[in-house]
Amino acid sequence: MPALTEVKLSVSSPAFKHGEEIPQKYSCEGENINPPLNIEGLPEDTKSLSIIVEDPDAPNGTFIHWVCFNIDPIKHIAENHQPGMSGHNSAGKTGYRGPCPPSGSHRYFFKVYALNTKPDVQEGIQAEPLKEAMQRHTIGFGELMGRYEKKGNNAGNR
């Protein structure tokens, strides 16, 4: 089977620009809610979206902060909104888990995948099996990277 043509999606947020600091509101030190996201350039045959938020700077390897899939093809994901089915993050829970690095500044990649199908996977799936299920169905991809460094001394991980 030939590889699908992958369109570059534009992923942005009114809360922060690519490469800039993620506002505390969206972290473990704030309201711990997902930031709003805007997605542009969806291919015409997009059937669903998936979002995976990763922190590659975590001390024990990449920490997954959010797995959300089977999202209807939409151009805006509202703040504090679970737009589709939820997978497990690296904390072993479903839903969004905000930035909470143990030390220093970490990078957080909000990865958006446009798919030509709705993956036939169960709620609670982890990121890697979801990526495998999406592999031959990804027709668009884009990401937004933000940084976060804890402001206070309260405990937390990643």
Short mmCIF file of N, CA and C in Angstrom, two decimals:
data_model
loop_
_atom_site.label_atom_id
_atom_site.label_comp_id
_atom_site.label_asym_id
_atom_site.label_seq_id
_atom_site.Cartn_x
_atom_site.Cartn_y
_atom_site.Cartn_z
N MET A 1 0.85 -1.19 0.00
CA MET A 1 0.00 0.00 0.00
C MET A 1 0.89 1.24 0.00
N PRO A 2 0.70 2.15 -0.93
CA PRO A 2 1.55 3.34 -0.97
C PRO A 2 1.27 4.25 0.23
N ALA A 3 2.27 5.00 0.60
CA ALA A 3 2.11 5.92 1.73
C ALA A 3 1.12 7.02 1.35
N LEU A 4 0.35 7.45 2.33
CA LEU A 4 -0.60 8.54 2.11
C LEU A 4 0.14 9.86 2.03
N THR A 5 -0.43 10.77 1.28
CA THR A 5 0.12 12.12 1.24
C THR A 5 -0.31 12.83 2.51
N GLU A 6 0.64 13.38 3.22
CA GLU A 6 0.34 14.03 4.48
C GLU A 6 0.39 15.55 4.31
N VAL A 7 -0.71 16.19 4.63
CA VAL A 7 -0.83 17.64 4.54
C VAL A 7 -0.31 18.25 5.84
N LYS A 8 0.36 19.39 5.73
CA LYS A 8 0.83 20.10 6.91
C LYS A 8 -0.32 20.94 7.47
N LEU A 9 -0.70 20.65 8.72
CA LEU A 9 -1.75 21.40 9.39
C LEU A 9 -1.13 22.57 10.14
N SER A 10 -1.88 23.63 10.27
CA SER A 10 -1.46 24.77 11.08
C SER A 10 -2.17 24.66 12.42
N VAL A 11 -1.39 24.49 13.50
CA VAL A 11 -1.95 24.37 14.85
C VAL A 11 -1.47 25.58 15.65
N SER A 12 -2.43 26.29 16.22
CA SER A 12 -2.09 27.48 17.01
C SER A 12 -3.01 27.56 18.21
N SER A 13 -2.72 28.50 19.09
CA SER A 13 -3.57 28.73 20.26
C SER A 13 -3.62 30.23 20.53
N PRO A 14 -4.81 30.73 20.90
CA PRO A 14 -4.88 32.13 21.30
C PRO A 14 -4.23 32.36 22.67
N ALA A 15 -3.89 31.27 23.37
CA ALA A 15 -3.30 31.38 24.71
C ALA A 15 -1.78 31.57 24.70
N PHE A 16 -1.11 31.03 23.67
CA PHE A 16 0.35 31.16 23.58
C PHE A 16 0.78 30.89 22.14
N LYS A 17 1.92 31.46 21.78
CA LYS A 17 2.47 31.26 20.43
C LYS A 17 3.49 30.12 20.46
N HIS A 18 3.74 29.55 19.27
CA HIS A 18 4.71 28.47 19.14
C HIS A 18 6.04 28.87 19.77
N GLY A 19 6.56 28.01 20.65
CA GLY A 19 7.85 28.23 21.28
C GLY A 19 7.80 29.10 22.52
N GLU A 20 6.64 29.66 22.82
CA GLU A 20 6.52 30.56 23.98
C GLU A 20 6.01 29.81 25.21
N GLU A 21 5.98 30.53 26.32
CA GLU A 21 5.55 29.99 27.60
C GLU A 21 4.05 29.69 27.60
N ILE A 22 3.69 28.50 28.06
CA ILE A 22 2.28 28.13 28.24
C ILE A 22 1.81 28.82 29.52
N PRO A 23 0.68 29.53 29.48
CA PRO A 23 0.19 30.20 30.69
C PRO A 23 -0.05 29.21 31.84
N GLN A 24 0.24 29.68 33.04
CA GLN A 24 0.13 28.86 34.25
C GLN A 24 -1.26 28.23 34.40
N LYS A 25 -2.27 28.89 33.91
CA LYS A 25 -3.65 28.41 33.98
C LYS A 25 -3.78 26.97 33.47
N TYR A 26 -2.98 26.61 32.45
CA TYR A 26 -3.09 25.31 31.80
C TYR A 26 -2.15 24.27 32.40
N SER A 27 -1.51 24.59 33.53
CA SER A 27 -0.54 23.71 34.17
C SER A 27 -1.09 23.14 35.48
N CYS A 28 -0.27 22.31 36.11
CA CYS A 28 -0.62 21.74 37.42
C CYS A 28 -0.65 22.83 38.50
N GLU A 29 -0.07 23.96 38.23
CA GLU A 29 -0.07 25.07 39.20
C GLU A 29 -1.27 25.99 39.00
N GLY A 30 -2.03 25.73 37.96
CA GLY A 30 -3.19 26.56 37.67
C GLY A 30 -4.45 25.72 37.71
N GLU A 31 -5.27 25.87 36.67
CA GLU A 31 -6.54 25.14 36.61
C GLU A 31 -6.40 23.74 36.01
N ASN A 32 -5.22 23.44 35.46
CA ASN A 32 -4.94 22.11 34.90
C ASN A 32 -5.97 21.74 33.82
N ILE A 33 -6.26 22.69 32.95
CA ILE A 33 -7.20 22.48 31.85
C ILE A 33 -6.47 22.66 30.52
N ASN A 34 -7.02 22.03 29.47
CA ASN A 34 -6.36 22.16 28.17
C ASN A 34 -6.54 23.57 27.61
N PRO A 35 -5.50 24.07 26.93
CA PRO A 35 -5.63 25.37 26.27
C PRO A 35 -6.49 25.24 25.02
N PRO A 36 -7.05 26.35 24.55
CA PRO A 36 -7.79 26.30 23.29
C PRO A 36 -6.81 26.10 22.13
N LEU A 37 -7.26 25.36 21.12
CA LEU A 37 -6.42 25.11 19.95
C LEU A 37 -7.20 25.44 18.68
N ASN A 38 -6.49 26.02 17.73
CA ASN A 38 -7.05 26.28 16.40
C ASN A 38 -6.31 25.39 15.41
N ILE A 39 -7.06 24.78 14.49
CA ILE A 39 -6.48 23.86 13.51
C ILE A 39 -6.93 24.32 12.12
N GLU A 40 -5.97 24.58 11.26
CA GLU A 40 -6.29 25.02 9.91
C GLU A 40 -5.62 24.12 8.90
N GLY A 41 -6.23 24.03 7.72
CA GLY A 41 -5.65 23.25 6.63
C GLY A 41 -6.05 21.79 6.63
N LEU A 42 -7.18 21.45 7.24
CA LEU A 42 -7.62 20.05 7.25
C LEU A 42 -7.90 19.57 5.83
N PRO A 43 -7.39 18.40 5.48
CA PRO A 43 -7.70 17.84 4.17
C PRO A 43 -9.21 17.61 4.06
N GLU A 44 -9.72 17.70 2.83
CA GLU A 44 -11.16 17.57 2.58
C GLU A 44 -11.72 16.23 3.06
N ASP A 45 -10.93 15.17 2.94
CA ASP A 45 -11.44 13.84 3.32
C ASP A 45 -11.13 13.46 4.77
N THR A 46 -10.89 14.45 5.64
CA THR A 46 -10.66 14.18 7.06
C THR A 46 -11.93 13.64 7.70
N LYS A 47 -11.82 12.48 8.35
CA LYS A 47 -12.97 11.86 9.04
C LYS A 47 -12.88 12.04 10.55
N SER A 48 -11.66 12.21 11.07
CA SER A 48 -11.49 12.42 12.51
C SER A 48 -10.12 13.03 12.79
N LEU A 49 -10.00 13.58 13.98
CA LEU A 49 -8.73 14.14 14.47
C LEU A 49 -8.31 13.39 15.72
N SER A 50 -7.02 13.38 15.96
CA SER A 50 -6.46 12.88 17.22
C SER A 50 -5.47 13.92 17.73
N ILE A 51 -5.38 14.02 19.05
CA ILE A 51 -4.41 14.92 19.68
C ILE A 51 -3.60 14.12 20.68
N ILE A 52 -2.30 14.28 20.62
CA ILE A 52 -1.40 13.69 21.62
C ILE A 52 -0.47 14.80 22.07
N VAL A 53 -0.41 15.03 23.37
CA VAL A 53 0.46 16.06 23.93
C VAL A 53 1.61 15.35 24.65
N GLU A 54 2.84 15.68 24.23
CA GLU A 54 4.04 15.00 24.73
C GLU A 54 5.04 15.99 25.33
N ASP A 55 5.70 15.52 26.40
CA ASP A 55 6.83 16.24 27.00
C ASP A 55 8.06 15.35 26.82
N PRO A 56 8.89 15.62 25.80
CA PRO A 56 10.07 14.79 25.57
C PRO A 56 11.20 15.08 26.56
N ASP A 57 11.06 16.11 27.39
CA ASP A 57 12.12 16.49 28.33
C ASP A 57 11.94 15.86 29.71
N ALA A 58 10.92 15.04 29.88
CA ALA A 58 10.68 14.40 31.18
C ALA A 58 11.86 13.50 31.54
N PRO A 59 12.19 13.43 32.84
CA PRO A 59 13.39 12.69 33.26
C PRO A 59 13.39 11.20 32.92
N ASN A 60 12.23 10.57 32.84
CA ASN A 60 12.17 9.13 32.57
C ASN A 60 11.69 8.82 31.17
N GLY A 61 11.95 9.71 30.23
CA GLY A 61 11.50 9.52 28.86
C GLY A 61 10.24 10.34 28.61
N THR A 62 9.77 10.33 27.38
CA THR A 62 8.63 11.16 26.98
C THR A 62 7.41 10.88 27.86
N PHE A 63 6.85 11.96 28.41
CA PHE A 63 5.66 11.87 29.25
C PHE A 63 4.47 12.33 28.40
N ILE A 64 3.44 11.51 28.34
CA ILE A 64 2.24 11.82 27.56
C ILE A 64 1.25 12.55 28.48
N HIS A 65 0.85 13.75 28.08
CA HIS A 65 -0.05 14.56 28.90
C HIS A 65 -1.51 14.48 28.47
N TRP A 66 -1.76 14.12 27.22
CA TRP A 66 -3.15 14.07 26.75
C TRP A 66 -3.22 13.18 25.54
N VAL A 67 -4.20 12.28 25.52
CA VAL A 67 -4.51 11.43 24.38
C VAL A 67 -6.00 11.60 24.13
N CYS A 68 -6.34 12.15 22.99
CA CYS A 68 -7.74 12.38 22.64
C CYS A 68 -7.91 12.00 21.17
N PHE A 69 -8.95 11.21 20.85
CA PHE A 69 -9.09 10.72 19.48
C PHE A 69 -10.56 10.61 19.10
N ASN A 70 -10.79 10.28 17.83
CA ASN A 70 -12.14 10.23 17.27
C ASN A 70 -12.87 11.56 17.47
N ILE A 71 -12.11 12.63 17.27
CA ILE A 71 -12.65 13.99 17.34
C ILE A 71 -13.23 14.31 15.96
N ASP A 72 -14.44 14.82 15.93
CA ASP A 72 -15.01 15.25 14.65
C ASP A 72 -14.08 16.29 14.03
N PRO A 73 -13.98 16.35 12.69
CA PRO A 73 -13.09 17.32 12.05
C PRO A 73 -13.56 18.75 12.33
N ILE A 74 -12.94 19.38 13.30
CA ILE A 74 -13.29 20.74 13.70
C ILE A 74 -12.06 21.62 13.62
N LYS A 75 -12.28 22.92 13.54
CA LYS A 75 -11.17 23.86 13.43
C LYS A 75 -10.81 24.52 14.75
N HIS A 76 -11.63 24.29 15.78
CA HIS A 76 -11.34 24.91 17.08
C HIS A 76 -11.69 23.94 18.21
N ILE A 77 -10.75 23.77 19.11
CA ILE A 77 -10.99 22.99 20.32
C ILE A 77 -10.99 23.97 21.47
N ALA A 78 -12.09 24.03 22.16
CA ALA A 78 -12.25 25.01 23.23
C ALA A 78 -11.40 24.67 24.45
N GLU A 79 -11.08 25.69 25.19
CA GLU A 79 -10.40 25.53 26.47
C GLU A 79 -11.26 24.63 27.38
N ASN A 80 -10.58 23.78 28.16
CA ASN A 80 -11.25 22.92 29.14
C ASN A 80 -12.34 22.07 28.49
N HIS A 81 -11.99 21.44 27.35
CA HIS A 81 -12.99 20.67 26.61
C HIS A 81 -12.38 19.35 26.14
N GLN A 82 -13.07 18.26 26.40
CA GLN A 82 -12.66 16.94 25.90
C GLN A 82 -13.47 16.69 24.63
N PRO A 83 -12.89 16.96 23.45
CA PRO A 83 -13.67 16.94 22.21
C PRO A 83 -13.95 15.56 21.62
N GLY A 84 -13.30 14.52 22.11
CA GLY A 84 -13.48 13.18 21.55
C GLY A 84 -13.32 12.15 22.64
N MET A 85 -12.94 10.95 22.23
CA MET A 85 -12.69 9.87 23.19
C MET A 85 -11.34 10.11 23.86
N SER A 86 -11.20 9.59 25.05
CA SER A 86 -10.01 9.85 25.85
C SER A 86 -9.16 8.60 26.03
N GLY A 87 -7.85 8.78 25.83
CA GLY A 87 -6.90 7.71 26.10
C GLY A 87 -6.18 7.98 27.41
N HIS A 88 -5.36 7.02 27.82
CA HIS A 88 -4.59 7.17 29.06
C HIS A 88 -3.34 8.01 28.84
N ASN A 89 -3.08 8.93 29.77
CA ASN A 89 -1.84 9.68 29.75
C ASN A 89 -0.80 8.89 30.56
N SER A 90 0.40 9.44 30.69
CA SER A 90 1.47 8.73 31.40
C SER A 90 1.25 8.66 32.91
N ALA A 91 0.29 9.41 33.42
CA ALA A 91 -0.06 9.33 34.84
C ALA A 91 -1.05 8.19 35.08
N GLY A 92 -1.45 7.48 33.99
CA GLY A 92 -2.37 6.37 34.12
C GLY A 92 -3.83 6.78 34.23
N LYS A 93 -4.10 8.03 33.90
CA LYS A 93 -5.46 8.55 33.95
C LYS A 93 -5.88 9.00 32.56
N THR A 94 -7.18 9.19 32.38
CA THR A 94 -7.66 9.73 31.12
C THR A 94 -7.84 11.23 31.27
N GLY A 95 -7.87 11.91 30.13
CA GLY A 95 -8.05 13.35 30.14
C GLY A 95 -6.73 14.10 30.10
N TYR A 96 -6.85 15.40 30.11
CA TYR A 96 -5.70 16.30 30.01
C TYR A 96 -4.99 16.41 31.35
N ARG A 97 -3.68 16.40 31.32
CA ARG A 97 -2.84 16.65 32.49
C ARG A 97 -1.87 17.74 32.09
N GLY A 98 -1.96 18.88 32.77
CA GLY A 98 -1.16 20.03 32.39
C GLY A 98 0.32 19.89 32.69
N PRO A 99 1.12 20.77 32.10
CA PRO A 99 2.55 20.78 32.35
C PRO A 99 2.85 20.88 33.85
N CYS A 100 3.86 20.10 34.28
CA CYS A 100 4.22 20.08 35.69
C CYS A 100 5.64 19.55 35.83
N PRO A 101 6.61 20.21 35.18
CA PRO A 101 7.98 19.65 35.18
C PRO A 101 8.60 19.66 36.57
N PRO A 102 9.35 18.61 36.92
CA PRO A 102 9.98 18.55 38.24
C PRO A 102 11.06 19.63 38.43
N SER A 103 11.70 20.02 37.32
CA SER A 103 12.71 21.09 37.40
C SER A 103 12.95 21.63 36.00
N GLY A 104 13.33 22.89 35.95
CA GLY A 104 13.67 23.50 34.68
C GLY A 104 12.48 23.69 33.75
N SER A 105 12.79 24.16 32.55
CA SER A 105 11.79 24.40 31.52
C SER A 105 11.68 23.17 30.63
N HIS A 106 10.46 22.73 30.37
CA HIS A 106 10.23 21.61 29.48
C HIS A 106 9.45 22.08 28.26
N ARG A 107 9.56 21.31 27.18
CA ARG A 107 8.80 21.58 25.96
C ARG A 107 7.59 20.65 25.92
N TYR A 108 6.47 21.20 25.46
CA TYR A 108 5.23 20.43 25.37
C TYR A 108 4.72 20.54 23.93
N PHE A 109 4.60 19.40 23.27
CA PHE A 109 4.20 19.35 21.87
C PHE A 109 2.74 18.91 21.78
N PHE A 110 1.89 19.80 21.27
CA PHE A 110 0.48 19.51 21.03
C PHE A 110 0.40 19.03 19.59
N LYS A 111 0.35 17.70 19.40
CA LYS A 111 0.39 17.09 18.07
C LYS A 111 -1.03 16.77 17.62
N VAL A 112 -1.38 17.26 16.44
CA VAL A 112 -2.72 17.05 15.90
C VAL A 112 -2.59 16.23 14.61
N TYR A 113 -3.37 15.16 14.55
CA TYR A 113 -3.36 14.25 13.41
C TYR A 113 -4.73 14.30 12.73
N ALA A 114 -4.77 14.47 11.42
CA ALA A 114 -6.00 14.37 10.64
C ALA A 114 -6.00 12.97 10.02
N LEU A 115 -7.11 12.27 10.17
CA LEU A 115 -7.19 10.89 9.71
C LEU A 115 -8.32 10.71 8.69
N ASN A 116 -8.14 9.74 7.80
CA ASN A 116 -9.17 9.45 6.81
C ASN A 116 -10.18 8.41 7.32
N THR A 117 -10.17 8.14 8.62
CA THR A 117 -11.06 7.19 9.26
C THR A 117 -11.19 7.56 10.73
N LYS A 118 -12.06 6.85 11.43
CA LYS A 118 -12.11 6.93 12.90
C LYS A 118 -11.49 5.63 13.39
N PRO A 119 -10.35 5.71 14.09
CA PRO A 119 -9.70 4.47 14.54
C PRO A 119 -10.64 3.62 15.38
N ASP A 120 -10.65 2.33 15.10
CA ASP A 120 -11.48 1.39 15.84
C ASP A 120 -10.69 0.90 17.04
N VAL A 121 -10.54 1.78 18.02
CA VAL A 121 -9.80 1.47 19.24
C VAL A 121 -10.67 1.85 20.44
N GLN A 122 -10.31 1.30 21.58
CA GLN A 122 -11.11 1.49 22.79
C GLN A 122 -10.71 2.76 23.54
N GLU A 123 -11.68 3.35 24.21
CA GLU A 123 -11.40 4.45 25.12
C GLU A 123 -10.36 3.95 26.13
N GLY A 124 -9.44 4.82 26.53
CA GLY A 124 -8.41 4.44 27.49
C GLY A 124 -7.13 3.93 26.84
N ILE A 125 -7.08 3.88 25.50
CA ILE A 125 -5.88 3.43 24.80
C ILE A 125 -4.70 4.35 25.15
N GLN A 126 -3.51 3.81 25.11
CA GLN A 126 -2.31 4.62 25.34
C GLN A 126 -1.82 5.18 24.01
N ALA A 127 -0.92 6.14 24.08
CA ALA A 127 -0.46 6.87 22.89
C ALA A 127 0.17 5.97 21.84
N GLU A 128 1.06 5.07 22.23
CA GLU A 128 1.78 4.27 21.22
C GLU A 128 0.85 3.35 20.43
N PRO A 129 -0.05 2.59 21.08
CA PRO A 129 -0.98 1.79 20.28
C PRO A 129 -1.89 2.65 19.40
N LEU A 130 -2.26 3.85 19.88
CA LEU A 130 -3.07 4.74 19.05
C LEU A 130 -2.26 5.18 17.83
N LYS A 131 -1.00 5.53 18.02
CA LYS A 131 -0.15 5.93 16.89
C LYS A 131 -0.07 4.81 15.86
N GLU A 132 0.05 3.56 16.33
CA GLU A 132 0.09 2.42 15.41
C GLU A 132 -1.21 2.31 14.62
N ALA A 133 -2.34 2.50 15.31
CA ALA A 133 -3.65 2.41 14.64
C ALA A 133 -3.84 3.53 13.62
N MET A 134 -3.20 4.68 13.86
CA MET A 134 -3.34 5.83 12.97
C MET A 134 -2.37 5.80 11.80
N GLN A 135 -1.33 5.00 11.90
CA GLN A 135 -0.20 5.05 10.98
C GLN A 135 -0.58 5.09 9.50
N ARG A 136 -1.45 4.24 9.05
CA ARG A 136 -1.80 4.18 7.62
C ARG A 136 -2.99 5.04 7.28
N HIS A 137 -3.43 5.84 8.24
CA HIS A 137 -4.63 6.66 8.02
C HIS A 137 -4.40 8.15 8.23
N THR A 138 -3.16 8.53 8.55
CA THR A 138 -2.86 9.94 8.80
C THR A 138 -2.70 10.67 7.47
N ILE A 139 -3.56 11.66 7.25
CA ILE A 139 -3.52 12.43 6.00
C ILE A 139 -3.11 13.88 6.25
N GLY A 140 -2.96 14.25 7.53
CA GLY A 140 -2.51 15.58 7.88
C GLY A 140 -1.91 15.58 9.26
N PHE A 141 -0.92 16.45 9.47
CA PHE A 141 -0.26 16.52 10.78
C PHE A 141 0.24 17.93 11.01
N GLY A 142 0.13 18.38 12.25
CA GLY A 142 0.70 19.66 12.64
C GLY A 142 0.92 19.66 14.14
N GLU A 143 1.76 20.56 14.60
CA GLU A 143 2.01 20.62 16.04
C GLU A 143 2.28 22.04 16.49
N LEU A 144 2.00 22.24 17.76
CA LEU A 144 2.27 23.50 18.44
C LEU A 144 3.12 23.16 19.64
N MET A 145 4.23 23.87 19.81
CA MET A 145 5.11 23.61 20.94
C MET A 145 5.08 24.81 21.88
N GLY A 146 4.87 24.52 23.15
CA GLY A 146 4.95 25.54 24.18
C GLY A 146 5.90 25.06 25.27
N ARG A 147 6.36 26.01 26.06
CA ARG A 147 7.29 25.68 27.15
C ARG A 147 6.62 25.98 28.48
N TYR A 148 7.10 25.27 29.52
CA TYR A 148 6.59 25.58 30.85
C TYR A 148 7.68 25.28 31.89
N GLU A 149 7.80 26.18 32.84
CA GLU A 149 8.67 26.00 34.00
C GLU A 149 7.84 26.38 35.21
N LYS A 150 7.90 25.54 36.23
CA LYS A 150 7.10 25.79 37.42
C LYS A 150 7.45 27.13 38.04
N LYS A 151 6.42 27.80 38.54
CA LYS A 151 6.59 29.11 39.17
C LYS A 151 6.79 28.99 40.67
N GLY A 152 6.10 28.03 41.28
CA GLY A 152 6.14 27.88 42.73
C GLY A 152 6.95 26.69 43.17
N ASN A 153 6.88 26.38 44.44
CA ASN A 153 7.64 25.26 44.99
C ASN A 153 6.76 24.07 45.29
N ASN A 154 5.48 24.09 44.84
CA ASN A 154 4.63 22.96 45.16
C ASN A 154 5.08 21.71 44.41
N ALA A 155 4.81 20.57 45.02
CA ALA A 155 5.28 19.30 44.46
C ALA A 155 4.46 18.91 43.24
N GLY A 156 5.07 18.15 42.40
CA GLY A 156 4.39 17.65 41.20
C GLY A 156 5.41 16.98 40.32
N ASN A 157 4.93 16.22 39.35
CA ASN A 157 5.87 15.56 38.45
C ASN A 157 5.57 15.93 37.01
N ARG A 158 6.62 16.08 36.28
CA ARG A 158 6.62 16.27 34.85
C ARG A 158 5.78 17.45 34.43
#
